[in-house]
Short mmCIF file of C-alpha atoms and ligand atoms in Angstrom, two decimals:
data_model
loop_
_atom_site.label_atom_id
_atom_site.label_comp_id
_atom_site.label_asym_id
_atom_site.label_seq_id
_atom_site.Cartn_x
_atom_site.Cartn_y
_atom_site.Cartn_z
CA MET A 1 -23.04 62.51 -48.53
CA LEU A 2 -19.08 61.77 -49.38
CA ASP A 3 -18.48 58.95 -51.39
CA GLY A 4 -16.37 55.73 -50.62
CA ALA A 5 -12.92 55.31 -52.44
CA GLU A 6 -11.58 58.94 -52.25
CA VAL A 7 -12.64 59.78 -48.74
CA ARG A 8 -9.83 59.98 -45.88
CA CYS A 9 -10.85 60.10 -42.23
CA ARG A 10 -8.74 61.11 -39.31
CA GLU A 11 -9.10 61.81 -35.47
CA SER A 12 -9.09 65.45 -34.24
CA SER A 13 -10.37 67.32 -31.49
CA LEU A 14 -12.71 70.55 -31.04
CA ARG A 15 -9.60 72.72 -30.59
CA GLU A 16 -8.34 72.16 -34.05
CA ILE A 17 -11.68 72.93 -35.72
CA LEU A 18 -13.08 75.74 -33.35
CA GLY A 19 -11.77 78.59 -35.46
CA GLU A 20 -13.98 77.54 -38.36
CA LEU A 21 -17.10 77.57 -36.39
CA PRO A 22 -19.43 80.26 -35.74
CA GLN A 23 -19.15 81.68 -32.33
CA HIS A 24 -22.02 80.45 -30.86
CA ILE A 25 -21.80 76.72 -32.13
CA ALA A 26 -17.87 77.07 -30.88
CA GLU A 27 -19.12 78.22 -27.51
CA TYR A 28 -21.82 75.54 -26.95
CA LEU A 29 -19.44 72.65 -28.17
CA THR A 30 -16.76 73.85 -25.91
CA ARG A 31 -19.11 74.05 -22.93
CA LYS A 32 -20.46 70.57 -23.50
CA TYR A 33 -17.99 68.66 -25.54
CA ALA A 34 -14.44 70.26 -24.79
CA ARG A 35 -12.62 66.78 -24.38
CA ALA A 36 -14.68 64.96 -27.20
CA THR A 37 -12.84 63.17 -30.00
CA LEU A 38 -13.72 64.32 -33.47
CA LEU A 39 -13.38 62.51 -36.61
CA LEU A 40 -12.94 64.35 -40.02
CA CYS A 41 -13.55 62.86 -43.29
CA SER A 42 -12.96 64.67 -46.12
CA ASN A 43 -12.76 64.62 -50.06
CA LYS A 44 -13.67 68.00 -51.51
CA ILE A 45 -15.76 69.10 -48.15
CA THR A 46 -15.06 67.67 -44.80
CA GLU A 47 -17.61 65.74 -42.49
CA VAL A 48 -17.23 66.30 -38.99
CA PHE A 49 -18.40 63.49 -36.40
CA MET A 50 -18.13 63.45 -32.66
CA LEU A 51 -17.38 60.18 -31.21
CA SER A 52 -17.67 58.46 -27.72
CA GLU A 53 -14.93 56.55 -26.37
CA VAL A 54 -16.18 53.31 -27.42
CA ILE A 55 -17.20 54.42 -30.85
CA ALA A 56 -13.53 56.00 -31.17
CA GLY A 57 -11.76 52.66 -30.34
CA VAL A 58 -13.83 50.75 -33.10
CA VAL A 59 -13.38 53.60 -35.64
CA GLY A 60 -9.62 53.13 -34.79
CA ARG A 61 -9.68 49.54 -35.46
CA VAL A 62 -11.51 50.20 -38.94
CA VAL A 63 -9.35 52.88 -40.01
CA THR A 64 -6.32 50.79 -39.19
CA GLN A 65 -7.54 48.06 -41.59
CA GLY A 66 -7.71 50.52 -44.46
CA LEU A 67 -11.20 50.77 -44.27
CA THR A 68 -13.49 54.31 -44.14
CA PRO A 69 -16.53 54.65 -42.16
CA TYR A 70 -19.59 55.96 -43.95
CA SER A 71 -20.61 57.73 -40.98
CA ALA A 72 -19.77 57.47 -37.13
CA GLY A 73 -21.20 58.90 -33.91
CA PHE A 74 -23.00 62.29 -33.44
CA TYR A 75 -22.53 63.95 -37.26
CA LEU A 76 -22.04 67.78 -36.46
CA GLY A 77 -21.82 69.08 -39.70
CA ARG A 78 -19.66 69.86 -42.60
CA LEU A 79 -16.73 72.18 -43.11
CA ARG A 80 -15.91 74.02 -46.27
CA LYS A 81 -13.24 75.85 -47.83
CA SER A 82 -15.32 79.18 -48.72
CA LYS A 83 -18.24 80.92 -46.97
CA PRO A 84 -20.45 79.48 -45.59
CA ARG A 85 -17.67 77.87 -43.56
CA PHE A 86 -19.54 75.44 -41.54
CA ILE A 87 -22.89 73.82 -42.20
CA PRO A 88 -24.30 72.39 -38.95
CA SER A 89 -26.24 69.31 -38.90
CA ILE A 90 -29.70 69.29 -37.79
CA ASN A 91 -29.23 67.29 -34.82
CA LEU A 92 -26.53 69.56 -33.61
CA LEU A 93 -28.85 72.58 -33.85
CA GLN A 94 -31.92 70.84 -32.32
CA GLU A 95 -29.76 69.66 -29.44
CA MET A 96 -28.15 73.18 -28.84
CA PHE A 97 -31.71 75.04 -28.82
CA ARG A 98 -32.98 72.19 -26.74
CA GLU A 99 -30.23 72.37 -24.07
CA THR A 100 -29.70 76.25 -23.99
CA ARG A 101 -33.47 76.95 -24.35
CA GLU A 102 -32.40 79.87 -26.59
CA LEU A 103 -32.87 80.37 -30.05
CA ILE A 104 -30.03 82.11 -31.94
CA ASN A 105 -29.24 82.51 -35.55
CA ALA A 106 -32.40 81.50 -36.81
CA PHE A 107 -35.61 82.04 -38.44
CA VAL A 108 -39.09 80.54 -37.09
CA VAL A 109 -41.36 79.98 -39.97
CA ALA A 110 -45.08 79.67 -40.27
CA ASP A 111 -46.70 76.17 -41.48
CA GLU A 112 -47.55 77.68 -44.82
CA GLY A 113 -43.94 78.47 -45.51
CA LEU A 114 -42.88 75.31 -44.33
CA LYS A 115 -44.55 73.12 -46.94
CA PRO A 116 -42.67 74.58 -49.62
CA PHE A 117 -39.45 74.53 -47.69
CA LEU A 118 -39.52 71.29 -47.34
CA TYR A 119 -39.88 70.07 -50.82
CA GLY A 120 -36.65 72.26 -51.58
CA GLY A 121 -38.29 75.71 -51.79
CA ASP A 122 -36.85 78.94 -50.65
CA ILE A 123 -38.15 81.15 -47.82
CA LEU A 124 -40.20 84.21 -48.33
CA ARG A 125 -40.41 87.19 -45.78
CA LYS A 126 -44.19 86.77 -45.45
CA SER A 127 -43.54 83.19 -43.87
CA VAL A 128 -40.91 84.37 -41.07
CA VAL A 129 -42.60 84.77 -37.91
CA GLY A 130 -39.68 85.05 -35.66
CA CYS A 131 -36.23 86.14 -36.33
CA TYR A 132 -33.11 85.49 -33.96
CA GLU A 133 -29.78 87.35 -34.17
CA PRO A 134 -27.13 87.01 -35.35
CA VAL A 135 -28.38 86.55 -39.01
CA ARG A 136 -25.82 87.49 -41.61
CA LYS A 137 -26.19 87.69 -45.55
CA GLY A 138 -24.47 84.70 -47.15
CA GLU A 139 -24.47 82.81 -43.97
CA VAL A 140 -26.47 79.95 -42.59
CA VAL A 141 -29.67 80.42 -40.55
CA ALA A 142 -31.65 77.76 -38.81
CA VAL A 143 -35.10 77.17 -39.69
CA LEU A 144 -37.42 76.21 -37.22
CA GLY A 145 -41.19 75.45 -37.22
CA THR A 146 -43.44 77.19 -34.60
CA ASP A 147 -43.42 73.89 -32.84
CA LYS A 148 -39.68 74.94 -32.27
CA ILE A 149 -38.35 71.89 -34.25
CA VAL A 150 -35.48 72.37 -36.75
CA TYR A 151 -36.64 71.68 -40.15
CA GLY A 152 -33.54 72.69 -41.91
CA LEU A 153 -31.11 75.49 -42.68
CA GLY A 154 -31.31 78.48 -45.13
CA LEU A 155 -28.52 80.71 -46.66
CA SER A 156 -29.76 84.08 -45.35
CA ARG A 157 -30.41 87.00 -48.13
CA VAL A 158 -30.37 89.59 -45.27
CA GLU A 159 -28.08 91.15 -42.87
CA GLY A 160 -29.83 91.10 -39.68
CA CYS A 161 -33.58 90.87 -38.53
CA GLU A 162 -34.20 94.75 -38.92
CA GLU A 163 -33.09 94.23 -42.82
CA LEU A 164 -35.60 91.35 -42.81
CA LYS A 165 -38.44 93.45 -41.49
CA SER A 166 -37.69 96.13 -44.35
CA ARG A 167 -38.13 93.43 -47.17
CA LYS A 168 -41.77 92.81 -49.07
CA ASP A 169 -43.86 89.96 -48.24
CA LEU A 170 -42.97 87.78 -51.21
CA GLU A 171 -39.45 88.62 -51.26
CA GLU A 172 -36.89 85.69 -50.63
CA VAL A 173 -35.25 86.10 -47.47
CA ALA A 174 -33.25 82.64 -47.12
CA SER A 175 -32.51 80.10 -49.91
CA ASN A 176 -33.13 76.38 -49.06
CA VAL A 177 -29.70 74.80 -47.71
CA PHE A 178 -30.98 71.80 -46.29
CA ASP A 179 -34.38 70.58 -44.98
CA VAL A 180 -35.45 67.44 -43.39
CA GLY A 181 -37.45 66.44 -46.48
CA TRP A 182 -33.97 65.60 -48.11
CA TYR A 183 -33.97 62.48 -45.53
CA ILE A 184 -36.56 60.98 -47.55
CA ARG A 185 -36.43 62.42 -50.87
CA GLY A 186 -32.97 60.22 -50.96
CA GLU A 187 -31.26 62.75 -53.22
CA ALA A 188 -27.50 63.16 -52.83
CA ARG A 189 -26.25 65.78 -50.73
CA GLY A 190 -24.07 67.50 -53.08
CA GLU A 191 -21.53 70.28 -52.29
CA ARG A 192 -23.13 72.48 -55.03
CA LYS A 193 -26.27 73.38 -52.84
CA TYR A 194 -24.14 73.05 -49.24
CA LYS A 195 -26.47 70.35 -48.51
CA GLY A 196 -26.32 68.70 -45.30
CA MET B 1 -46.34 17.84 -58.51
CA SER B 2 -50.01 17.16 -57.38
CA ARG B 3 -52.92 18.34 -59.27
CA GLU B 4 -53.99 20.17 -56.10
CA VAL B 5 -50.79 21.97 -55.75
CA ARG B 6 -50.87 23.35 -59.45
CA GLU B 7 -54.36 24.48 -58.83
CA LEU B 8 -53.24 26.50 -55.70
CA ALA B 9 -50.55 27.97 -57.52
CA GLU B 10 -52.70 29.09 -60.31
CA ARG B 11 -55.45 30.22 -58.27
CA TYR B 12 -53.02 32.56 -56.16
CA GLY B 13 -50.61 33.13 -59.08
CA TYR B 14 -47.45 31.50 -57.46
CA ARG B 15 -44.71 29.56 -59.38
CA PRO B 16 -45.95 25.89 -58.55
CA TYR B 17 -42.66 25.11 -57.01
CA MET B 18 -43.19 27.47 -54.13
CA VAL B 19 -46.62 26.12 -53.40
CA SER B 20 -45.46 22.62 -53.41
CA ARG B 21 -42.91 23.44 -50.74
CA TYR B 22 -45.26 25.17 -48.46
CA LEU B 23 -47.21 21.89 -48.61
CA GLU B 24 -43.99 19.90 -47.43
CA MET B 25 -43.39 22.68 -44.99
CA LEU B 26 -47.02 22.73 -43.41
CA ARG B 27 -47.92 19.34 -43.99
CA ASP B 28 -51.74 20.25 -44.65
CA TYR B 29 -53.30 21.52 -47.96
CA ARG B 30 -55.92 23.83 -45.94
CA GLU B 31 -53.40 25.49 -43.85
CA VAL B 32 -51.20 25.98 -47.04
CA GLU B 33 -54.46 27.81 -48.41
CA ASN B 34 -54.99 29.78 -45.43
CA MET B 35 -51.41 31.03 -45.55
CA LEU B 36 -51.68 32.09 -49.24
CA ARG B 37 -55.04 33.61 -48.72
CA ALA B 38 -53.70 35.77 -45.65
CA PHE B 39 -51.12 36.69 -48.16
CA GLU B 40 -53.84 38.29 -50.36
CA GLU B 41 -54.67 40.51 -47.29
CA SER B 42 -52.93 43.95 -46.66
CA LEU B 43 -51.33 44.72 -43.39
CA ASN B 44 -51.57 47.60 -41.45
CA GLN B 45 -48.44 49.81 -41.30
CA VAL B 46 -46.60 50.66 -38.14
CA VAL B 47 -45.34 53.57 -36.21
CA ARG B 48 -42.71 53.04 -34.04
CA CYS B 49 -42.44 56.43 -31.59
CA ASN B 50 -39.03 57.53 -31.76
CA THR B 51 -38.45 57.67 -27.71
CA LEU B 52 -35.07 59.24 -28.21
CA LYS B 53 -36.70 62.48 -29.43
CA LEU B 54 -40.02 62.04 -27.43
CA THR B 55 -40.49 61.60 -23.71
CA ASP B 56 -44.16 61.09 -24.12
CA CYS B 57 -45.40 58.92 -27.19
CA ARG B 58 -49.07 60.02 -26.53
CA GLU B 59 -47.65 63.32 -28.06
CA LEU B 60 -46.94 61.68 -31.37
CA VAL B 61 -50.52 60.07 -31.21
CA GLY B 62 -52.33 63.45 -30.77
CA ARG B 63 -50.17 64.82 -33.70
CA LEU B 64 -50.89 61.96 -36.08
CA GLU B 65 -54.62 62.05 -35.21
CA ARG B 66 -55.05 65.83 -35.53
CA LEU B 67 -53.90 64.98 -39.16
CA GLY B 68 -56.63 62.48 -39.60
CA PHE B 69 -54.66 58.93 -38.68
CA SER B 70 -56.15 56.56 -36.34
CA LEU B 71 -53.51 54.66 -34.24
CA ARG B 72 -54.06 51.39 -32.16
CA SER B 73 -51.74 50.33 -29.57
CA ILE B 74 -49.61 47.14 -30.06
CA GLU B 75 -49.75 45.41 -26.48
CA TRP B 76 -46.32 43.80 -26.62
CA CYS B 77 -44.55 46.91 -27.77
CA GLY B 78 -45.36 50.01 -25.93
CA GLU B 79 -43.96 52.35 -28.24
CA ALA B 80 -45.36 51.08 -31.31
CA TYR B 81 -48.86 51.50 -33.21
CA GLU B 82 -50.71 50.18 -35.98
CA VAL B 83 -52.21 52.59 -38.28
CA VAL B 84 -55.79 51.34 -38.83
CA ARG B 85 -57.17 54.46 -40.77
CA GLU B 86 -55.26 57.05 -42.97
CA PRO B 87 -56.47 60.28 -44.55
CA GLU B 88 -56.08 60.90 -48.10
CA LYS B 89 -53.46 63.10 -47.29
CA PRO B 90 -50.54 63.60 -46.19
CA SER B 91 -49.22 60.05 -46.46
CA LEU B 92 -47.34 58.47 -43.37
CA GLY B 93 -44.00 58.81 -45.11
CA SER B 94 -44.57 62.79 -45.60
CA THR B 95 -45.75 64.07 -42.40
CA HIS B 96 -43.76 66.79 -40.71
CA GLU B 97 -43.52 64.16 -37.82
CA HIS B 98 -42.09 61.26 -39.92
CA LEU B 99 -39.46 63.69 -41.65
CA THR B 100 -38.24 65.14 -38.40
CA GLY B 101 -37.62 61.42 -36.89
CA LEU B 102 -40.61 61.59 -34.23
CA TYR B 103 -41.25 57.92 -35.64
CA TYR B 104 -40.06 54.99 -37.65
CA LEU B 105 -42.34 53.60 -40.33
CA HIS B 106 -42.74 49.75 -40.52
CA ARG B 107 -44.44 48.08 -42.93
CA GLY B 108 -45.85 45.36 -40.32
CA LYS B 109 -45.53 44.23 -36.76
CA ALA B 110 -43.26 41.16 -36.84
CA SER B 111 -40.15 43.37 -37.73
CA LEU B 112 -40.40 44.96 -34.11
CA ILE B 113 -40.00 41.39 -32.51
CA PRO B 114 -36.08 40.61 -33.30
CA PRO B 115 -34.65 43.55 -31.50
CA MET B 116 -36.84 42.95 -28.72
CA ILE B 117 -35.70 39.54 -28.37
CA LEU B 118 -31.75 40.53 -28.70
CA ARG B 119 -32.52 43.03 -26.25
CA PRO B 120 -29.00 44.97 -26.57
CA THR B 121 -28.06 47.20 -23.79
CA LYS B 122 -25.69 50.23 -23.40
CA GLU B 123 -22.77 47.82 -22.29
CA ASP B 124 -23.38 45.61 -25.59
CA LEU B 125 -20.88 46.05 -28.31
CA VAL B 126 -23.67 45.14 -31.07
CA LEU B 127 -23.23 44.42 -34.67
CA ASP B 128 -25.92 44.73 -37.43
CA LEU B 129 -24.83 42.60 -40.27
CA ALA B 130 -27.28 43.53 -42.96
CA ALA B 131 -28.45 47.03 -41.76
CA ALA B 132 -30.16 48.92 -44.34
CA PRO B 133 -32.70 50.47 -44.53
CA GLY B 134 -32.18 50.78 -40.81
CA GLY B 135 -35.58 49.58 -39.14
CA LYS B 136 -33.71 47.51 -36.73
CA THR B 137 -30.57 49.38 -36.34
CA THR B 138 -32.61 52.29 -34.84
CA HIS B 139 -34.96 50.34 -33.03
CA MET B 140 -31.79 48.67 -31.31
CA ALA B 141 -30.37 52.06 -30.88
CA GLN B 142 -33.75 53.27 -29.27
CA ILE B 143 -33.76 50.62 -26.89
CA MET B 144 -29.87 51.16 -25.98
CA ARG B 145 -31.08 54.77 -25.29
CA ASN B 146 -28.41 55.99 -27.90
CA GLU B 147 -25.61 54.97 -25.78
CA GLY B 148 -22.97 51.87 -26.28
CA LEU B 149 -22.07 50.87 -29.89
CA ILE B 150 -23.88 49.47 -32.85
CA VAL B 151 -21.54 49.04 -36.02
CA ALA B 152 -24.00 48.67 -38.95
CA LEU B 153 -22.68 47.09 -42.25
CA GLU B 154 -24.23 47.61 -45.53
CA PRO B 155 -22.55 46.90 -48.89
CA SER B 156 -24.91 48.62 -51.31
CA LYS B 157 -24.17 52.20 -52.24
CA GLU B 158 -27.69 53.36 -52.67
CA ARG B 159 -28.82 51.43 -49.29
CA ILE B 160 -26.18 52.77 -47.18
CA LYS B 161 -27.37 56.46 -48.24
CA ILE B 162 -30.85 55.48 -47.07
CA LEU B 163 -29.47 53.85 -43.54
CA ARG B 164 -27.54 57.26 -42.78
CA ASN B 165 -30.61 59.39 -43.67
CA ASN B 166 -32.67 57.27 -41.41
CA VAL B 167 -30.14 57.17 -38.51
CA GLU B 168 -29.59 60.75 -38.74
CA ARG B 169 -33.51 61.59 -38.99
CA LEU B 170 -34.24 59.80 -35.64
CA GLY B 171 -31.34 61.73 -33.99
CA ILE B 172 -28.99 58.22 -33.46
CA LYS B 173 -25.42 58.82 -32.26
CA ASN B 174 -24.37 55.29 -31.18
CA THR B 175 -23.53 53.77 -34.76
CA VAL B 176 -20.62 53.33 -36.91
CA LEU B 177 -21.83 52.75 -40.29
CA LEU B 178 -19.67 50.82 -42.79
CA ARG B 179 -20.27 50.40 -46.57
CA LEU B 180 -18.97 46.56 -46.35
CA ASP B 181 -19.75 43.00 -47.12
CA GLY B 182 -21.22 41.10 -43.95
CA ARG B 183 -19.20 38.25 -44.99
CA VAL B 184 -15.80 39.67 -44.07
CA SER B 185 -16.87 40.95 -40.64
CA SER B 186 -15.37 38.15 -38.54
CA LYS B 187 -12.00 38.62 -40.31
CA VAL B 188 -12.04 42.66 -39.87
CA PHE B 189 -13.37 42.43 -36.16
CA GLY B 190 -12.40 38.79 -35.04
CA GLY B 191 -14.63 38.05 -31.79
CA PHE B 192 -15.07 41.60 -30.80
CA PHE B 193 -18.95 41.76 -30.41
CA SER B 194 -21.07 40.59 -27.59
CA LYS B 195 -24.47 40.63 -29.82
CA VAL B 196 -24.88 40.24 -33.63
CA LEU B 197 -27.86 40.93 -35.30
CA LEU B 198 -28.09 39.22 -38.75
CA ASP B 199 -31.59 40.04 -40.64
CA ALA B 200 -30.42 38.35 -43.58
CA PRO B 201 -30.97 39.31 -47.36
CA CYS B 202 -33.88 37.11 -48.27
CA THR B 203 -36.41 36.11 -51.33
CA GLY B 204 -38.92 37.92 -49.12
CA GLU B 205 -41.12 34.80 -48.83
CA GLY B 206 -43.02 36.14 -45.84
CA ILE B 207 -43.83 39.73 -47.25
CA ILE B 208 -46.00 38.65 -50.23
CA MET B 209 -48.88 40.93 -48.84
CA ILE B 210 -46.49 44.08 -49.25
CA ASP B 211 -44.54 42.85 -52.55
CA PRO B 212 -46.58 40.30 -54.61
CA SER B 213 -44.26 40.26 -57.37
CA ARG B 214 -42.39 37.74 -55.06
CA LYS B 215 -44.95 35.09 -55.95
CA THR B 216 -43.01 34.87 -59.22
CA LYS B 217 -40.00 36.40 -58.98
CA THR B 218 -37.86 34.08 -57.41
CA THR B 219 -36.73 30.93 -59.12
CA LEU B 220 -35.26 27.97 -57.54
CA GLU B 221 -31.79 28.85 -58.43
CA ASP B 222 -32.17 32.37 -56.93
CA LEU B 223 -33.54 30.72 -53.70
CA MET B 224 -30.39 28.36 -53.65
CA ARG B 225 -27.92 31.48 -54.08
CA HIS B 226 -29.70 33.17 -51.26
CA HIS B 227 -29.02 29.88 -49.00
CA GLU B 228 -25.43 30.00 -49.88
CA LYS B 229 -25.04 33.40 -49.03
CA GLN B 230 -26.92 33.11 -45.81
CA LYS B 231 -24.72 30.22 -44.75
CA GLU B 232 -21.70 32.59 -45.41
CA LEU B 233 -23.26 35.36 -43.54
CA LEU B 234 -24.25 33.26 -40.48
CA ARG B 235 -20.71 31.83 -40.17
CA SER B 236 -19.22 35.21 -40.41
CA ALA B 237 -21.93 36.38 -37.67
CA LEU B 238 -20.81 33.44 -35.51
CA GLY B 239 -16.90 34.52 -35.92
CA SER B 240 -17.79 38.00 -35.04
CA VAL B 241 -18.88 37.14 -31.37
CA GLY B 242 -16.65 36.43 -28.35
CA SER B 243 -17.49 33.50 -25.86
CA GLY B 244 -20.98 34.20 -24.30
CA GLY B 245 -22.02 36.21 -27.73
CA ARG B 246 -25.13 36.06 -29.11
CA VAL B 247 -26.35 36.00 -32.54
CA LEU B 248 -29.81 36.68 -33.61
CA TYR B 249 -30.64 35.17 -37.11
CA THR B 250 -33.75 36.30 -38.76
CA THR B 251 -35.50 36.57 -42.12
CA CYS B 252 -38.57 37.75 -43.92
CA SER B 253 -39.15 34.55 -45.39
CA VAL B 254 -41.22 31.41 -44.62
CA ALA B 255 -38.87 29.15 -46.66
CA PRO B 256 -37.24 26.51 -44.65
CA GLU B 257 -34.11 26.66 -47.26
CA GLU B 258 -33.37 30.12 -46.02
CA ASN B 259 -34.03 29.38 -42.27
CA GLU B 260 -33.76 26.00 -40.62
CA LEU B 261 -31.58 24.58 -43.34
CA VAL B 262 -29.34 27.41 -42.93
CA LEU B 263 -29.01 27.07 -39.41
CA SER B 264 -28.78 23.33 -39.61
CA GLU B 265 -25.94 23.10 -41.91
CA VAL B 266 -23.89 25.98 -40.34
CA LEU B 267 -24.51 24.75 -36.90
CA ARG B 268 -23.10 21.46 -37.73
CA ASP B 269 -19.45 22.96 -37.68
CA TRP B 270 -20.11 24.61 -34.61
CA GLU B 271 -20.45 22.31 -31.76
CA ASP B 272 -20.00 25.23 -29.19
CA VAL B 273 -22.99 27.36 -30.40
CA LYS B 274 -26.38 26.59 -28.47
CA VAL B 275 -29.59 27.94 -29.63
CA VAL B 276 -31.36 29.64 -26.84
CA SER B 277 -35.23 29.16 -26.05
CA LEU B 278 -36.60 32.39 -27.08
CA GLU B 279 -38.15 35.17 -24.83
CA SER B 280 -40.23 36.83 -27.30
CA PRO B 281 -43.15 39.29 -26.77
CA VAL B 282 -45.40 37.33 -28.86
CA LYS B 283 -46.16 33.52 -28.82
CA LEU B 284 -43.96 32.23 -32.00
CA ALA B 285 -44.94 29.00 -33.87
CA PRO B 286 -42.23 26.27 -33.84
CA PRO B 287 -39.89 25.76 -36.62
CA VAL B 288 -39.73 23.13 -39.34
CA THR B 289 -37.76 20.25 -38.19
CA GLU B 290 -38.27 17.81 -41.18
CA TYR B 291 -38.13 18.88 -44.58
CA TYR B 292 -38.30 16.38 -47.71
CA GLY B 293 -36.93 13.74 -45.66
CA ILE B 294 -33.97 16.00 -44.04
CA ARG B 295 -34.15 16.05 -40.28
CA VAL B 296 -32.82 19.50 -39.21
CA ASP B 297 -30.22 19.83 -36.28
CA ASP B 298 -31.89 19.39 -33.08
CA ARG B 299 -30.84 22.62 -31.73
CA VAL B 300 -32.94 24.27 -34.22
CA ARG B 301 -36.07 23.16 -32.58
CA PHE B 302 -35.85 26.37 -30.11
CA CYS B 303 -36.07 28.77 -33.05
CA GLY B 304 -39.43 30.30 -33.90
CA ARG B 305 -41.69 31.70 -36.76
CA THR B 306 -44.51 34.16 -37.40
CA TYR B 307 -46.89 33.36 -39.95
CA PRO B 308 -49.42 35.57 -41.84
CA HIS B 309 -52.47 33.41 -41.38
CA THR B 310 -51.82 32.76 -37.75
CA HIS B 311 -50.17 35.78 -36.34
CA GLY B 312 -51.75 38.44 -38.61
CA MET B 313 -48.28 39.70 -39.32
CA GLU B 314 -45.30 39.25 -42.12
CA GLY B 315 -43.75 35.74 -41.96
CA PHE B 316 -40.63 35.80 -40.07
CA PHE B 317 -38.08 33.21 -38.76
CA ILE B 318 -36.45 34.23 -35.66
CA CYS B 319 -33.31 32.02 -34.05
CA LEU B 320 -31.03 33.21 -31.14
CA MET B 321 -27.74 31.51 -30.64
CA GLU B 322 -24.89 32.03 -28.12
CA LEU B 323 -21.54 31.04 -28.42
CA ARG B 324 -20.12 29.15 -25.31
C1 SAM C 1 -33.41 42.36 -44.98
S1 SAM C 1 -32.78 43.42 -45.57
C2 SAM C 1 -32.31 44.24 -44.05
C3 SAM C 1 -33.18 44.90 -43.14
C4 SAM C 1 -32.91 46.01 -42.06
N1 SAM C 1 -32.41 44.82 -41.21
C5 SAM C 1 -34.05 46.48 -41.49
O1 SAM C 1 -34.51 46.14 -40.44
O2 SAM C 1 -34.39 47.62 -42.00
C6 SAM C 1 -30.91 42.77 -45.64
C7 SAM C 1 -29.90 43.72 -46.40
O3 SAM C 1 -28.76 43.29 -46.56
C8 SAM C 1 -27.97 43.86 -47.43
N2 SAM C 1 -27.13 42.76 -47.94
C9 SAM C 1 -27.24 42.22 -49.08
N3 SAM C 1 -25.88 41.46 -49.18
C10 SAM C 1 -25.04 41.47 -48.13
C11 SAM C 1 -23.90 41.18 -47.41
N4 SAM C 1 -23.21 40.44 -48.38
N5 SAM C 1 -23.67 41.66 -46.24
C12 SAM C 1 -24.39 42.45 -45.73
N6 SAM C 1 -25.69 42.76 -46.15
C13 SAM C 1 -25.77 42.76 -47.43
C14 SAM C 1 -29.09 44.16 -48.36
O4 SAM C 1 -28.54 45.12 -49.28
C15 SAM C 1 -30.50 44.76 -47.53
O5 SAM C 1 -30.08 46.01 -47.40
#
């Protein structure tokens, strides 16, 4: 989470950030929200929000008074300078999967694997019961339960679902980037572990 | 201070000045004791199903029942349930359903009432002047179906994080969160808003069953500090709505100093504000109209209260005002 004083926010558009997004997310957002106003709030990293017209109006008013919104509208995720370049928000992923009815760039994890994941743990090969391409080593993957709810994000340790299959049961196949347990644990979502 | 008051205070572990005020407020020794006794009873927690994520709340009820919880519908709030039995594990705060925002957990039923009375729509420009942790912000967002606008203010660095987590956890998209002191909202926004919710920071003298430390924590000086701040916040709330705009003032305190007396003193300078009679989902108790010889502003008679001993919930004060 960005902290007050040194954060700067400015309005932007989807076009400006499309190049930074994974293809499937860029395509989804273009299809659904091509004309949306975005708000980019930065210090070391950049948080991306999507604003409705009425929210954009208020944010404009707030910013001209020298104030910085703590968050606004629909939080889409964060942009980073190095890989992974974009960490999507849980709400963006959940909406995209629900509306497209298609899983993409995701691991489906069995209940036994979800439990440790929701306390910040990593994901072992044996808990992954579904794998959806593209899955790239060093990039994020969505982590869903068998109920198709998004429980978080991992950083993949494998290049593709084929490689996942070749791994041993107890091998770590994704490390925890963000899980919904953070909402309640209340820890700061720092850059170091790419939270959020 | 009478011997009776001292005895009651000692028996229930309160600062005597508190009990003395309760007697002045309720005017009946037995009723005071009933209230103190009710503050000893624990409340059922309340699950508010998140209708932004679920189209059918029965799905949530089913999921929680399979985990060993028993829920009872709250007849006046369709999407909310009292939790009447809990398994040893998991706790209501740690279920997957909670983490993924399928519900918001309230510590009692009374906090559901203010958003239901203010009844914001997606056409409204709403200000939540003291918002963290976000029970009422998220409830209003739900009532507004995630459309329109809620600006939510919270000055505390730690608490605004919790507010944001709750807003995101519940999948809410119609808020702007600002780390700002509510007392400056009228300067920043002028009369921009059509509805303002002011759930003022208070002593918590209505939620003693949830936090018994409040029996002794608050000194008379603390109470008066709250009173002064509440007046400043209410003035700012009234200055943040335009003509025809509404302000709902509420606290989780039974103290007249934080409620009727705040209204009475502020309304003196606001001739053009009327107090609207409440369309409440539960029948409310009348406000205090006279206190230590002070007659409160006549308009305050339209405000309402909940008490633990008569409503079986937290002690809340609620008042709805409209700017002409
Ligand atoms: C009673 S709580 C609000 C509860 C919230 N409405 C809910 O339903 O979850 C009061 C809040 O006001 C905040 N507060 C304290 N001083 C304030 C001020 N000057 N302006 C705005 N908020 C303030 C406190 O930090 C606290 O979070």
